[in-house]
């Protein structure tokens, strides 16, 4: 779980994890460069749990903090473990972890992602989320209806930790990983304390980063759209020429229509050419070496149950 300047909520979450999931739960809390409220491993110990606090050298953002945490888990834990990725503010409720993890019992499932039956958000956020899902499906050809709350088998964790896309957007990386994913409908809870630090601009940027994971697919789809527009402009030019030849067009109309259609054609053709060049330059996502997350880690503090 990533934690940024949110000690009160995360401390309560540790206690709720111990109450609902038992003392065998191991916590990997990634302190994302907190200055005012750094995470203390004593909060994990006070809850009766074992775990670590990974303190980062700087604030890297929510998604990269999760990537660092998964990199640590992939390096330090065995194949018999089940890993849950969740936020530290209480909106991902500890009570629902049991139902989420149960989905991993199926042999043909690698990742169980949480979809929301109910949300505690403003109407503006809900409207933006609907538009975001529609644009994502239109531009990438894939549907996304989940966030960071998920349960993963260790084989899946190691696969994700080796993908560069994980550092851009966790949910989109899961989609592109080709892992076997199933969904679990859960209710979203209220924050334990404080207010969300994610503003509307941050949410929009988060959405665009999901498209970055599928940048090549997006470029191809935009290129196809530009090609269609260029073809329609040529068709429109032919129609305008025929109308001019049979004397239907009014004086000056043909010149105006032909000029506009020529500009549309040149712009879309040039954009299509640029997109094709960019698509040719792009390569598939690279593979990260084990332990590459360590460059961001200042220290790892261990916690033992009191």
PDB file of C-alpha atoms in Angstrom:
ATOM      1  CA  UNK A   1       0.000   0.000   0.000  1.00  0.00           C
ATOM      2  CA  UNK A   2       1.261   3.489  -0.843  1.00  0.00           C
ATOM      3  CA  UNK A   3       1.065   6.055   1.957  1.00  0.00           C
ATOM      4  CA  UNK A   4       1.592   9.789   1.555  1.00  0.00           C
ATOM      5  CA  UNK A   5       1.109  12.209   4.473  1.00  0.00           C
ATOM      6  CA  UNK A   6      -1.721  10.060   5.838  1.00  0.00           C
ATOM      7  CA  UNK A   7      -0.617   8.612   9.181  1.00  0.00           C
ATOM      8  CA  UNK A   8      -4.011   8.722  10.901  1.00  0.00           C
ATOM      9  CA  UNK A   9      -5.841   6.779   8.193  1.00  0.00           C
ATOM     10  CA  UNK A  10      -3.034   4.268   7.617  1.00  0.00           C
ATOM     11  CA  UNK A  11      -2.627   3.583  11.356  1.00  0.00           C
ATOM     12  CA  UNK A  12      -6.323   2.784  11.630  1.00  0.00           C
ATOM     13  CA  UNK A  13      -6.077   0.588   8.527  1.00  0.00           C
ATOM     14  CA  UNK A  14      -3.288  -1.469  10.119  1.00  0.00           C
ATOM     15  CA  UNK A  15      -5.548  -2.175  13.100  1.00  0.00           C
ATOM     16  CA  UNK A  16      -8.501  -3.054  10.879  1.00  0.00           C
ATOM     17  CA  UNK A  17      -6.305  -5.429   8.876  1.00  0.00           C
ATOM     18  CA  UNK A  18      -5.273  -7.197  12.067  1.00  0.00           C
ATOM     19  CA  UNK A  19      -8.899  -7.414  13.208  1.00  0.00           C
ATOM     20  CA  UNK A  20     -10.371  -8.682   9.931  1.00  0.00           C
ATOM     21  CA  UNK A  21      -7.485 -10.667   8.378  1.00  0.00           C
ATOM     22  CA  UNK A  22      -5.602 -11.863  11.424  1.00  0.00           C
ATOM     23  CA  UNK A  23      -2.022 -11.537  12.683  1.00  0.00           C
ATOM     24  CA  UNK A  24      -0.592 -13.568   9.771  1.00  0.00           C
ATOM     25  CA  UNK A  25      -1.060 -10.539   7.514  1.00  0.00           C
ATOM     26  CA  UNK A  26       2.229  -8.967   6.391  1.00  0.00           C
ATOM     27  CA  UNK A  27       2.160  -5.253   5.544  1.00  0.00           C
ATOM     28  CA  UNK A  28       4.373  -3.604   2.938  1.00  0.00           C
ATOM     29  CA  UNK A  29       3.761   0.139   3.342  1.00  0.00           C
ATOM     30  CA  UNK A  30       5.488   2.380   0.805  1.00  0.00           C
ATOM     31  CA  UNK A  31       6.051   5.829   2.324  1.00  0.00           C
ATOM     32  CA  UNK A  32       5.938   7.995  -0.794  1.00  0.00           C
ATOM     33  CA  UNK A  33       8.341  10.678   0.417  1.00  0.00           C
ATOM     34  CA  UNK A  34       6.189  11.950   3.297  1.00  0.00           C
ATOM     35  CA  UNK A  35       7.689  14.933   5.126  1.00  0.00           C
ATOM     36  CA  UNK A  36       5.018  16.126   7.579  1.00  0.00           C
ATOM     37  CA  UNK A  37       3.627  12.696   8.511  1.00  0.00           C
ATOM     38  CA  UNK A  38       6.166   9.959   7.758  1.00  0.00           C
ATOM     39  CA  UNK A  39       5.004   6.405   8.350  1.00  0.00           C
ATOM     40  CA  UNK A  40       6.401   4.846  11.522  1.00  0.00           C
ATOM     41  CA  UNK A  41       6.834   1.044  11.581  1.00  0.00           C
ATOM     42  CA  UNK A  42       5.706   1.237  15.217  1.00  0.00           C
ATOM     43  CA  UNK A  43       2.157   1.784  13.913  1.00  0.00           C
ATOM     44  CA  UNK A  44       2.294  -1.640  12.243  1.00  0.00           C
ATOM     45  CA  UNK A  45       3.745  -3.227  15.377  1.00  0.00           C
ATOM     46  CA  UNK A  46       1.092  -1.588  17.569  1.00  0.00           C
ATOM     47  CA  UNK A  47      -1.590  -3.238  15.445  1.00  0.00           C
ATOM     48  CA  UNK A  48      -0.040  -6.624  16.161  1.00  0.00           C
ATOM     49  CA  UNK A  49       1.213  -7.163  12.630  1.00  0.00           C
ATOM     50  CA  UNK A  50       4.558  -7.787  11.002  1.00  0.00           C
ATOM     51  CA  UNK A  51       5.708  -5.750   8.026  1.00  0.00           C
ATOM     52  CA  UNK A  52       8.044  -3.188   6.539  1.00  0.00           C
ATOM     53  CA  UNK A  53       7.943   0.506   5.749  1.00  0.00           C
ATOM     54  CA  UNK A  54       9.769   1.323   2.521  1.00  0.00           C
ATOM     55  CA  UNK A  55      10.830   4.947   2.722  1.00  0.00           C
ATOM     56  CA  UNK A  56      11.425   6.567  -0.664  1.00  0.00           C
ATOM     57  CA  UNK A  57      14.027   9.208  -1.429  1.00  0.00           C
ATOM     58  CA  UNK A  58      11.389  11.465  -2.994  1.00  0.00           C
ATOM     59  CA  UNK A  59       7.713  11.604  -3.810  1.00  0.00           C
ATOM     60  CA  UNK A  60       7.159   9.535  -6.956  1.00  0.00           C
ATOM     61  CA  UNK A  61       3.370   9.373  -7.090  1.00  0.00           C
ATOM     62  CA  UNK A  62       0.745   6.783  -6.307  1.00  0.00           C
ATOM     63  CA  UNK A  63       1.353   4.415  -9.240  1.00  0.00           C
ATOM     64  CA  UNK A  64       5.134   4.333  -8.976  1.00  0.00           C
ATOM     65  CA  UNK A  65       4.899   3.748  -5.241  1.00  0.00           C
ATOM     66  CA  UNK A  66       2.788   0.651  -5.938  1.00  0.00           C
ATOM     67  CA  UNK A  67       5.328  -0.475  -8.559  1.00  0.00           C
ATOM     68  CA  UNK A  68       8.133  -0.147  -5.998  1.00  0.00           C
ATOM     69  CA  UNK A  69       6.132  -2.119  -3.440  1.00  0.00           C
ATOM     70  CA  UNK A  70       5.436  -4.918  -5.917  1.00  0.00           C
ATOM     71  CA  UNK A  71       9.109  -4.951  -6.902  1.00  0.00           C
ATOM     72  CA  UNK A  72      10.048  -5.443  -3.251  1.00  0.00           C
ATOM     73  CA  UNK A  73       7.467  -8.202  -2.795  1.00  0.00           C
ATOM     74  CA  UNK A  74       8.574 -10.010  -5.963  1.00  0.00           C
ATOM     75  CA  UNK A  75      12.147 -10.063  -4.688  1.00  0.00           C
ATOM     76  CA  UNK A  76      11.556 -11.038  -1.052  1.00  0.00           C
ATOM     77  CA  UNK A  77       8.587 -13.445  -0.945  1.00  0.00           C
ATOM     78  CA  UNK A  78       7.945 -17.019  -2.071  1.00  0.00           C
ATOM     79  CA  UNK A  79       5.441 -18.448  -4.515  1.00  0.00           C
ATOM     80  CA  UNK A  80       2.978 -19.526  -1.811  1.00  0.00           C
ATOM     81  CA  UNK A  81       2.015 -15.959  -0.912  1.00  0.00           C
ATOM     82  CA  UNK A  82      -1.104 -14.027  -1.992  1.00  0.00           C
ATOM     83  CA  UNK A  83      -0.589 -10.316  -2.519  1.00  0.00           C
ATOM     84  CA  UNK A  84      -3.219  -7.594  -2.129  1.00  0.00           C
ATOM     85  CA  UNK A  85      -2.693  -4.102  -3.543  1.00  0.00           C
ATOM     86  CA  UNK A  86      -4.816  -1.482  -1.804  1.00  0.00           C
ATOM     87  CA  UNK A  87      -4.945   2.174  -0.827  1.00  0.00           C
ATOM     88  CA  UNK A  88      -4.137   3.163   2.745  1.00  0.00           C
ATOM     89  CA  UNK A  89      -7.049   5.545   3.372  1.00  0.00           C
ATOM     90  CA  UNK A  90      -9.806   3.012   4.112  1.00  0.00           C
ATOM     91  CA  UNK A  91     -11.729   3.350   0.844  1.00  0.00           C
ATOM     92  CA  UNK A  92     -10.481  -0.147  -0.015  1.00  0.00           C
ATOM     93  CA  UNK A  93     -12.092  -1.861   2.957  1.00  0.00           C
ATOM     94  CA  UNK A  94     -10.151  -4.572   4.827  1.00  0.00           C
ATOM     95  CA  UNK A  95     -13.357  -6.600   5.231  1.00  0.00           C
ATOM     96  CA  UNK A  96     -13.583  -7.156   1.475  1.00  0.00           C
ATOM     97  CA  UNK A  97     -10.066  -8.622   1.202  1.00  0.00           C
ATOM     98  CA  UNK A  98     -11.351 -12.077   2.122  1.00  0.00           C
ATOM     99  CA  UNK A  99     -13.807 -12.124  -0.785  1.00  0.00           C
ATOM    100  CA  UNK A 100     -11.174 -10.693  -3.119  1.00  0.00           C
ATOM    101  CA  UNK A 101      -8.536 -13.289  -2.247  1.00  0.00           C
ATOM    102  CA  UNK A 102     -11.004 -16.177  -2.492  1.00  0.00           C
ATOM    103  CA  UNK A 103     -11.158 -15.567  -6.233  1.00  0.00           C
ATOM    104  CA  UNK A 104      -7.516 -16.661  -6.494  1.00  0.00           C
ATOM    105  CA  UNK A 105      -8.481 -20.207  -5.503  1.00  0.00           C
ATOM    106  CA  UNK A 106      -9.493 -20.855  -9.114  1.00  0.00           C
ATOM    107  CA  UNK A 107      -6.562 -22.414 -11.026  1.00  0.00           C
ATOM    108  CA  UNK A 108      -7.291 -20.355 -14.147  1.00  0.00           C
ATOM    109  CA  UNK A 109      -7.136 -16.962 -12.375  1.00  0.00           C
ATOM    110  CA  UNK A 110      -3.984 -14.915 -11.795  1.00  0.00           C
ATOM    111  CA  UNK A 111      -5.483 -11.584 -10.710  1.00  0.00           C
ATOM    112  CA  UNK A 112      -8.773 -10.641  -9.047  1.00  0.00           C
ATOM    113  CA  UNK A 113      -9.657  -6.961  -9.472  1.00  0.00           C
ATOM    114  CA  UNK A 114     -12.283  -5.058  -7.527  1.00  0.00           C
ATOM    115  CA  UNK A 115     -15.100  -3.359  -9.396  1.00  0.00           C
ATOM    116  CA  UNK A 116     -17.364  -1.034  -7.466  1.00  0.00           C
ATOM    117  CA  UNK A 117     -20.991  -1.778  -6.561  1.00  0.00           C
ATOM    118  CA  UNK A 118     -21.285   1.576  -4.818  1.00  0.00           C
ATOM    119  CA  UNK A 119     -19.115   4.688  -4.654  1.00  0.00           C
ATOM    120  CA  UNK A 120     -18.705   7.551  -2.210  1.00  0.00           C
ATOM    121  CA  UNK A 121     -17.785  10.316  -4.674  1.00  0.00           C
ATOM    122  CA  UNK A 122     -19.086  13.569  -6.113  1.00  0.00           C
ATOM    123  CA  UNK A 123     -21.264  13.750  -9.218  1.00  0.00           C
ATOM    124  CA  UNK A 124     -18.433  15.488 -11.081  1.00  0.00           C
ATOM    125  CA  UNK A 125     -16.097  12.577 -10.419  1.00  0.00           C
ATOM    126  CA  UNK A 126     -18.723  10.042 -11.500  1.00  0.00           C
ATOM    127  CA  UNK A 127     -19.398  11.961 -14.722  1.00  0.00           C
ATOM    128  CA  UNK A 128     -15.682  12.205 -15.461  1.00  0.00           C
ATOM    129  CA  UNK A 129     -15.254   8.483 -14.788  1.00  0.00           C
ATOM    130  CA  UNK A 130     -17.994   7.587 -17.290  1.00  0.00           C
ATOM    131  CA  UNK A 131     -16.388   9.799 -19.959  1.00  0.00           C
ATOM    132  CA  UNK A 132     -12.954   8.367 -19.144  1.00  0.00           C
ATOM    133  CA  UNK A 133     -14.124   4.764 -19.577  1.00  0.00           C
ATOM    134  CA  UNK A 134     -15.810   5.649 -22.886  1.00  0.00           C
ATOM    135  CA  UNK A 135     -12.697   7.382 -24.248  1.00  0.00           C
ATOM    136  CA  UNK A 136     -10.451   4.573 -23.059  1.00  0.00           C
ATOM    137  CA  UNK A 137     -12.568   1.967 -24.840  1.00  0.00           C
ATOM    138  CA  UNK A 138     -12.745   4.096 -27.998  1.00  0.00           C
ATOM    139  CA  UNK A 139      -9.023   4.817 -28.225  1.00  0.00           C
ATOM    140  CA  UNK A 140      -7.513   1.591 -26.893  1.00  0.00           C
ATOM    141  CA  UNK A 141     -10.140  -0.981 -27.816  1.00  0.00           C
ATOM    142  CA  UNK A 142     -10.224  -2.274 -24.228  1.00  0.00           C
ATOM    143  CA  UNK A 143     -12.579  -1.824 -21.306  1.00  0.00           C
ATOM    144  CA  UNK A 144     -11.317  -0.686 -17.908  1.00  0.00           C
ATOM    145  CA  UNK A 145     -13.588  -0.719 -14.882  1.00  0.00           C
ATOM    146  CA  UNK A 146     -11.221  -1.208 -11.957  1.00  0.00           C
ATOM    147  CA  UNK A 147      -8.493   0.588 -10.059  1.00  0.00           C
ATOM    148  CA  UNK A 148      -5.634  -0.448  -7.784  1.00  0.00           C
ATOM    149  CA  UNK A 149      -7.548  -2.693  -5.363  1.00  0.00           C
ATOM    150  CA  UNK A 150      -6.678  -6.242  -6.443  1.00  0.00           C
ATOM    151  CA  UNK A 151      -5.383  -9.625  -5.298  1.00  0.00           C
ATOM    152  CA  UNK A 152      -2.545 -11.283  -7.221  1.00  0.00           C
ATOM    153  CA  UNK A 153      -0.768 -14.630  -7.164  1.00  0.00           C
ATOM    154  CA  UNK A 154       3.004 -14.386  -6.830  1.00  0.00           C
ATOM    155  CA  UNK A 155       3.587 -15.503 -10.424  1.00  0.00           C
ATOM    156  CA  UNK A 156       1.477 -12.541 -11.513  1.00  0.00           C
ATOM    157  CA  UNK A 157       3.353 -10.192  -9.174  1.00  0.00           C
ATOM    158  CA  UNK A 158       6.680 -11.181 -10.723  1.00  0.00           C
ATOM    159  CA  UNK A 159       5.307 -10.688 -14.216  1.00  0.00           C
ATOM    160  CA  UNK A 160       3.954  -7.225 -13.377  1.00  0.00           C
ATOM    161  CA  UNK A 161       7.147  -6.215 -11.548  1.00  0.00           C
ATOM    162  CA  UNK A 162       9.118  -6.923 -14.742  1.00  0.00           C
ATOM    163  CA  UNK A 163       6.900  -4.655 -16.874  1.00  0.00           C
ATOM    164  CA  UNK A 164       7.833  -1.015 -17.461  1.00  0.00           C
ATOM    165  CA  UNK A 165       4.146  -0.189 -17.911  1.00  0.00           C
ATOM    166  CA  UNK A 166       3.553  -0.815 -14.199  1.00  0.00           C
ATOM    167  CA  UNK A 167       5.318   2.444 -13.403  1.00  0.00           C
ATOM    168  CA  UNK A 168       2.868   4.357 -15.590  1.00  0.00           C
ATOM    169  CA  UNK A 169      -0.520   2.912 -14.663  1.00  0.00           C
ATOM    170  CA  UNK A 170      -1.161  -0.194 -12.548  1.00  0.00           C
ATOM    171  CA  UNK A 171      -4.635  -1.119 -13.825  1.00  0.00           C
ATOM    172  CA  UNK A 172      -3.704  -0.595 -17.480  1.00  0.00           C
ATOM    173  CA  UNK A 173      -0.563  -2.682 -16.941  1.00  0.00           C
ATOM    174  CA  UNK A 174      -2.714  -5.543 -15.654  1.00  0.00           C
ATOM    175  CA  UNK A 175      -4.785  -5.326 -18.845  1.00  0.00           C
ATOM    176  CA  UNK A 176      -1.690  -5.391 -21.055  1.00  0.00           C
ATOM    177  CA  UNK A 177       0.032  -8.178 -19.074  1.00  0.00           C
ATOM    178  CA  UNK A 178      -2.102 -10.958 -20.634  1.00  0.00           C
ATOM    179  CA  UNK A 179      -2.627 -12.380 -17.148  1.00  0.00           C
ATOM    180  CA  UNK A 180      -5.910 -14.175 -16.466  1.00  0.00           C
ATOM    181  CA  UNK A 181      -8.080 -11.563 -14.758  1.00  0.00           C
ATOM    182  CA  UNK A 182     -11.470 -11.892 -13.088  1.00  0.00           C
ATOM    183  CA  UNK A 183     -13.570  -9.256 -11.343  1.00  0.00           C
ATOM    184  CA  UNK A 184     -15.134  -9.053  -7.899  1.00  0.00           C
ATOM    185  CA  UNK A 185     -17.872  -6.496  -7.190  1.00  0.00           C
ATOM    186  CA  UNK A 186     -17.251  -4.745  -3.872  1.00  0.00           C
ATOM    187  CA  UNK A 187     -18.529  -1.670  -2.074  1.00  0.00           C
ATOM    188  CA  UNK A 188     -16.194   1.291  -1.682  1.00  0.00           C
ATOM    189  CA  UNK A 189     -15.836   2.626   1.828  1.00  0.00           C
ATOM    190  CA  UNK A 190     -15.364   6.185   3.150  1.00  0.00           C
ATOM    191  CA  UNK A 191     -11.955   7.544   4.082  1.00  0.00           C
ATOM    192  CA  UNK A 192     -10.922   6.877   7.669  1.00  0.00           C
ATOM    193  CA  UNK A 193      -9.540  10.389   8.109  1.00  0.00           C
ATOM    194  CA  UNK A 194      -8.531  13.510   6.192  1.00  0.00           C
ATOM    195  CA  UNK A 195      -9.301  14.369   2.583  1.00  0.00           C
ATOM    196  CA  UNK A 196      -8.099  12.958  -0.713  1.00  0.00           C
ATOM    197  CA  UNK A 197      -5.004  14.675  -2.119  1.00  0.00           C
ATOM    198  CA  UNK A 198      -6.038  13.850  -5.690  1.00  0.00           C
ATOM    199  CA  UNK A 199      -7.616  16.858  -7.410  1.00  0.00           C
ATOM    200  CA  UNK A 200      -9.510  16.930 -10.717  1.00  0.00           C
ATOM    201  CA  UNK A 201      -6.373  17.694 -12.744  1.00  0.00           C
ATOM    202  CA  UNK A 202      -4.588  14.788 -11.084  1.00  0.00           C
ATOM    203  CA  UNK A 203      -7.487  12.470 -11.911  1.00  0.00           C
ATOM    204  CA  UNK A 204      -7.429  13.581 -15.553  1.00  0.00           C
ATOM    205  CA  UNK A 205      -3.677  12.997 -15.721  1.00  0.00           C
ATOM    206  CA  UNK A 206      -4.146   9.566 -14.151  1.00  0.00           C
ATOM    207  CA  UNK A 207      -6.654   8.707 -16.867  1.00  0.00           C
ATOM    208  CA  UNK A 208      -4.363   9.844 -19.683  1.00  0.00           C
ATOM    209  CA  UNK A 209      -1.548   7.724 -18.261  1.00  0.00           C
ATOM    210  CA  UNK A 210      -3.716   4.647 -18.728  1.00  0.00           C
ATOM    211  CA  UNK A 211      -3.858   5.476 -22.448  1.00  0.00           C
ATOM    212  CA  UNK A 212      -0.060   5.858 -22.507  1.00  0.00           C
ATOM    213  CA  UNK A 213       0.259   2.141 -21.734  1.00  0.00           C
ATOM    214  CA  UNK A 214      -1.569   1.449 -25.013  1.00  0.00           C
ATOM    215  CA  UNK A 215       0.000   4.333 -26.935  1.00  0.00           C
ATOM    216  CA  UNK A 216       0.704   2.229 -30.028  1.00  0.00           C
ATOM    217  CA  UNK A 217      -2.915   1.056 -30.263  1.00  0.00           C
ATOM    218  CA  UNK A 218      -4.135   4.621 -29.747  1.00  0.00           C
ATOM    219  CA  UNK A 219      -1.842   5.910 -32.525  1.00  0.00           C
ATOM    220  CA  UNK A 220      -3.064   3.264 -34.953  1.00  0.00           C
ATOM    221  CA  UNK A 221      -6.712   4.048 -34.217  1.00  0.00           C
ATOM    222  CA  UNK A 222      -6.139   7.790 -34.623  1.00  0.00           C
ATOM    223  CA  UNK A 223      -4.261   7.082 -37.854  1.00  0.00           C
ATOM    224  CA  UNK A 224      -7.196   5.058 -39.202  1.00  0.00           C
ATOM    225  CA  UNK A 225      -9.586   7.889 -38.283  1.00  0.00           C
ATOM    226  CA  UNK A 226      -7.345  10.417 -40.061  1.00  0.00           C
ATOM    227  CA  UNK A 227      -7.182   8.203 -43.138  1.00  0.00           C
ATOM    228  CA  UNK A 228     -10.977   7.991 -43.228  1.00  0.00           C
ATOM    229  CA  UNK A 229     -11.280  11.780 -42.935  1.00  0.00           C
ATOM    230  CA  UNK A 230      -8.721  12.230 -45.727  1.00  0.00           C
ATOM    231  CA  UNK A 231     -10.686   9.783 -47.896  1.00  0.00           C
ATOM    232  CA  UNK A 232     -13.923  11.650 -47.189  1.00  0.00           C
ATOM    233  CA  UNK A 233     -12.265  14.948 -48.144  1.00  0.00           C
ATOM    234  CA  UNK A 234     -11.249  13.449 -51.506  1.00  0.00           C
ATOM    235  CA  UNK A 235     -14.803  12.177 -52.012  1.00  0.00           C
ATOM    236  CA  UNK A 236     -16.132  15.622 -51.134  1.00  0.00           C
ATOM    237  CA  UNK A 237     -13.768  17.185 -53.668  1.00  0.00           C
ATOM    238  CA  UNK A 238     -15.043  14.849 -56.392  1.00  0.00           C
ATOM    239  CA  UNK A 239     -18.654  15.719 -55.529  1.00  0.00           C
ATOM    240  CA  UNK A 240     -17.849  19.442 -55.605  1.00  0.00           C
ATOM    241  CA  UNK A 241     -16.170  19.041 -59.007  1.00  0.00           C
ATOM    242  CA  UNK A 242     -19.198  17.191 -60.425  1.00  0.00           C
ATOM    243  CA  UNK A 243     -21.557  19.867 -59.104  1.00  0.00           C
ATOM    244  CA  UNK A 244     -19.371  22.525 -60.685  1.00  0.00           C
ATOM    245  CA  UNK A 245     -19.313  20.659 -64.019  1.00  0.00           C
ATOM    246  CA  UNK A 246     -23.104  20.333 -64.252  1.00  0.00           C
ATOM    247  CA  UNK A 247     -23.590  23.980 -63.294  1.00  0.00           C
ATOM    248  CA  UNK A 248     -25.324  23.445 -59.940  1.00  0.00           C
ATOM    249  CA  UNK A 249     -22.720  25.277 -57.833  1.00  0.00           C
ATOM    250  CA  UNK A 250     -23.126  29.018 -57.235  1.00  0.00           C
ATOM    251  CA  UNK A 251     -20.263  31.391 -58.152  1.00  0.00           C
ATOM    252  CA  UNK A 252     -17.378  31.156 -55.677  1.00  0.00           C
ATOM    253  CA  UNK A 253     -18.812  28.110 -53.931  1.00  0.00           C
ATOM    254  CA  UNK A 254     -16.573  25.597 -55.672  1.00  0.00           C
ATOM    255  CA  UNK A 255     -13.378  27.515 -54.875  1.00  0.00           C
ATOM    256  CA  UNK A 256     -14.314  27.799 -51.203  1.00  0.00           C
ATOM    257  CA  UNK A 257     -15.331  24.137 -50.883  1.00  0.00           C
ATOM    258  CA  UNK A 258     -12.278  22.888 -52.783  1.00  0.00           C
ATOM    259  CA  UNK A 259      -9.950  25.021 -50.645  1.00  0.00           C
ATOM    260  CA  UNK A 260     -11.434  23.758 -47.373  1.00  0.00           C
ATOM    261  CA  UNK A 261     -11.377  20.133 -48.515  1.00  0.00           C
ATOM    262  CA  UNK A 262      -7.772  20.482 -49.714  1.00  0.00           C
ATOM    263  CA  UNK A 263      -6.723  21.832 -46.320  1.00  0.00           C
ATOM    264  CA  UNK A 264      -8.518  19.000 -44.539  1.00  0.00           C
ATOM    265  CA  UNK A 265      -6.847  16.449 -46.781  1.00  0.00           C
ATOM    266  CA  UNK A 266      -3.356  17.901 -46.368  1.00  0.00           C
ATOM    267  CA  UNK A 267      -3.682  18.147 -42.577  1.00  0.00           C
ATOM    268  CA  UNK A 268      -5.085  14.650 -42.071  1.00  0.00           C
ATOM    269  CA  UNK A 269      -2.620  13.145 -44.558  1.00  0.00           C
ATOM    270  CA  UNK A 270       0.302  14.820 -42.787  1.00  0.00           C
ATOM    271  CA  UNK A 271      -1.012  13.682 -39.391  1.00  0.00           C
ATOM    272  CA  UNK A 272      -1.433  10.127 -40.700  1.00  0.00           C
ATOM    273  CA  UNK A 273       2.160  10.132 -41.963  1.00  0.00           C
ATOM    274  CA  UNK A 274       3.449  11.353 -38.595  1.00  0.00           C
ATOM    275  CA  UNK A 275       1.425   8.692 -36.770  1.00  0.00           C
ATOM    276  CA  UNK A 276       2.777   5.950 -39.026  1.00  0.00           C
ATOM    277  CA  UNK A 277       6.322   7.139 -38.359  1.00  0.00           C
ATOM    278  CA  UNK A 278       5.735   7.212 -34.598  1.00  0.00           C
ATOM    279  CA  UNK A 279       4.146   3.759 -34.682  1.00  0.00           C
ATOM    280  CA  UNK A 280       7.169   2.405 -36.530  1.00  0.00           C
ATOM    281  CA  UNK A 281       9.537   3.916 -33.967  1.00  0.00           C
ATOM    282  CA  UNK A 282       7.639   2.523 -30.988  1.00  0.00           C
ATOM    283  CA  UNK A 283       8.653  -0.801 -29.532  1.00  0.00           C
ATOM    284  CA  UNK A 284       6.969  -3.132 -27.098  1.00  0.00           C
ATOM    285  CA  UNK A 285       7.436  -2.544 -23.395  1.00  0.00           C
ATOM    286  CA  UNK A 286      10.842  -3.478 -22.067  1.00  0.00           C
ATOM    287  CA  UNK A 287      11.686  -5.776 -19.183  1.00  0.00           C
ATOM    288  CA  UNK A 288      12.859  -4.377 -15.854  1.00  0.00           C
ATOM    289  CA  UNK A 289      15.678  -6.125 -14.040  1.00  0.00           C
ATOM    290  CA  UNK A 290      15.030  -7.531 -10.589  1.00  0.00           C
ATOM    291  CA  UNK A 291      15.830  -4.959  -7.916  1.00  0.00           C
ATOM    292  CA  UNK A 292      15.596  -1.913 -10.188  1.00  0.00           C
ATOM    293  CA  UNK A 293      13.144  -0.389  -7.695  1.00  0.00           C
ATOM    294  CA  UNK A 294      15.992   0.049  -5.167  1.00  0.00           C
ATOM    295  CA  UNK A 295      17.186   3.272  -6.795  1.00  0.00           C
ATOM    296  CA  UNK A 296      14.167   5.021  -5.255  1.00  0.00           C
ATOM    297  CA  UNK A 297      14.440   3.471  -1.773  1.00  0.00           C
ATOM    298  CA  UNK A 298      16.088   5.442   1.021  1.00  0.00           C
ATOM    299  CA  UNK A 299      15.674   2.764   3.719  1.00  0.00           C
ATOM    300  CA  UNK A 300      13.532  -0.211   4.664  1.00  0.00           C
ATOM    301  CA  UNK A 301      12.286  -0.278   8.262  1.00  0.00           C
ATOM    302  CA  UNK A 302      11.002  -3.576   9.682  1.00  0.00           C
ATOM    303  CA  UNK A 303       8.149  -3.907  12.133  1.00  0.00           C
ATOM    304  CA  UNK A 304       7.522  -6.783  14.546  1.00  0.00           C
ATOM    305  CA  UNK A 305       4.313  -7.414  16.511  1.00  0.00           C
ATOM    306  CA  UNK A 306       4.351  -6.000  20.012  1.00  0.00           C
TER     307      UNK A 306
END
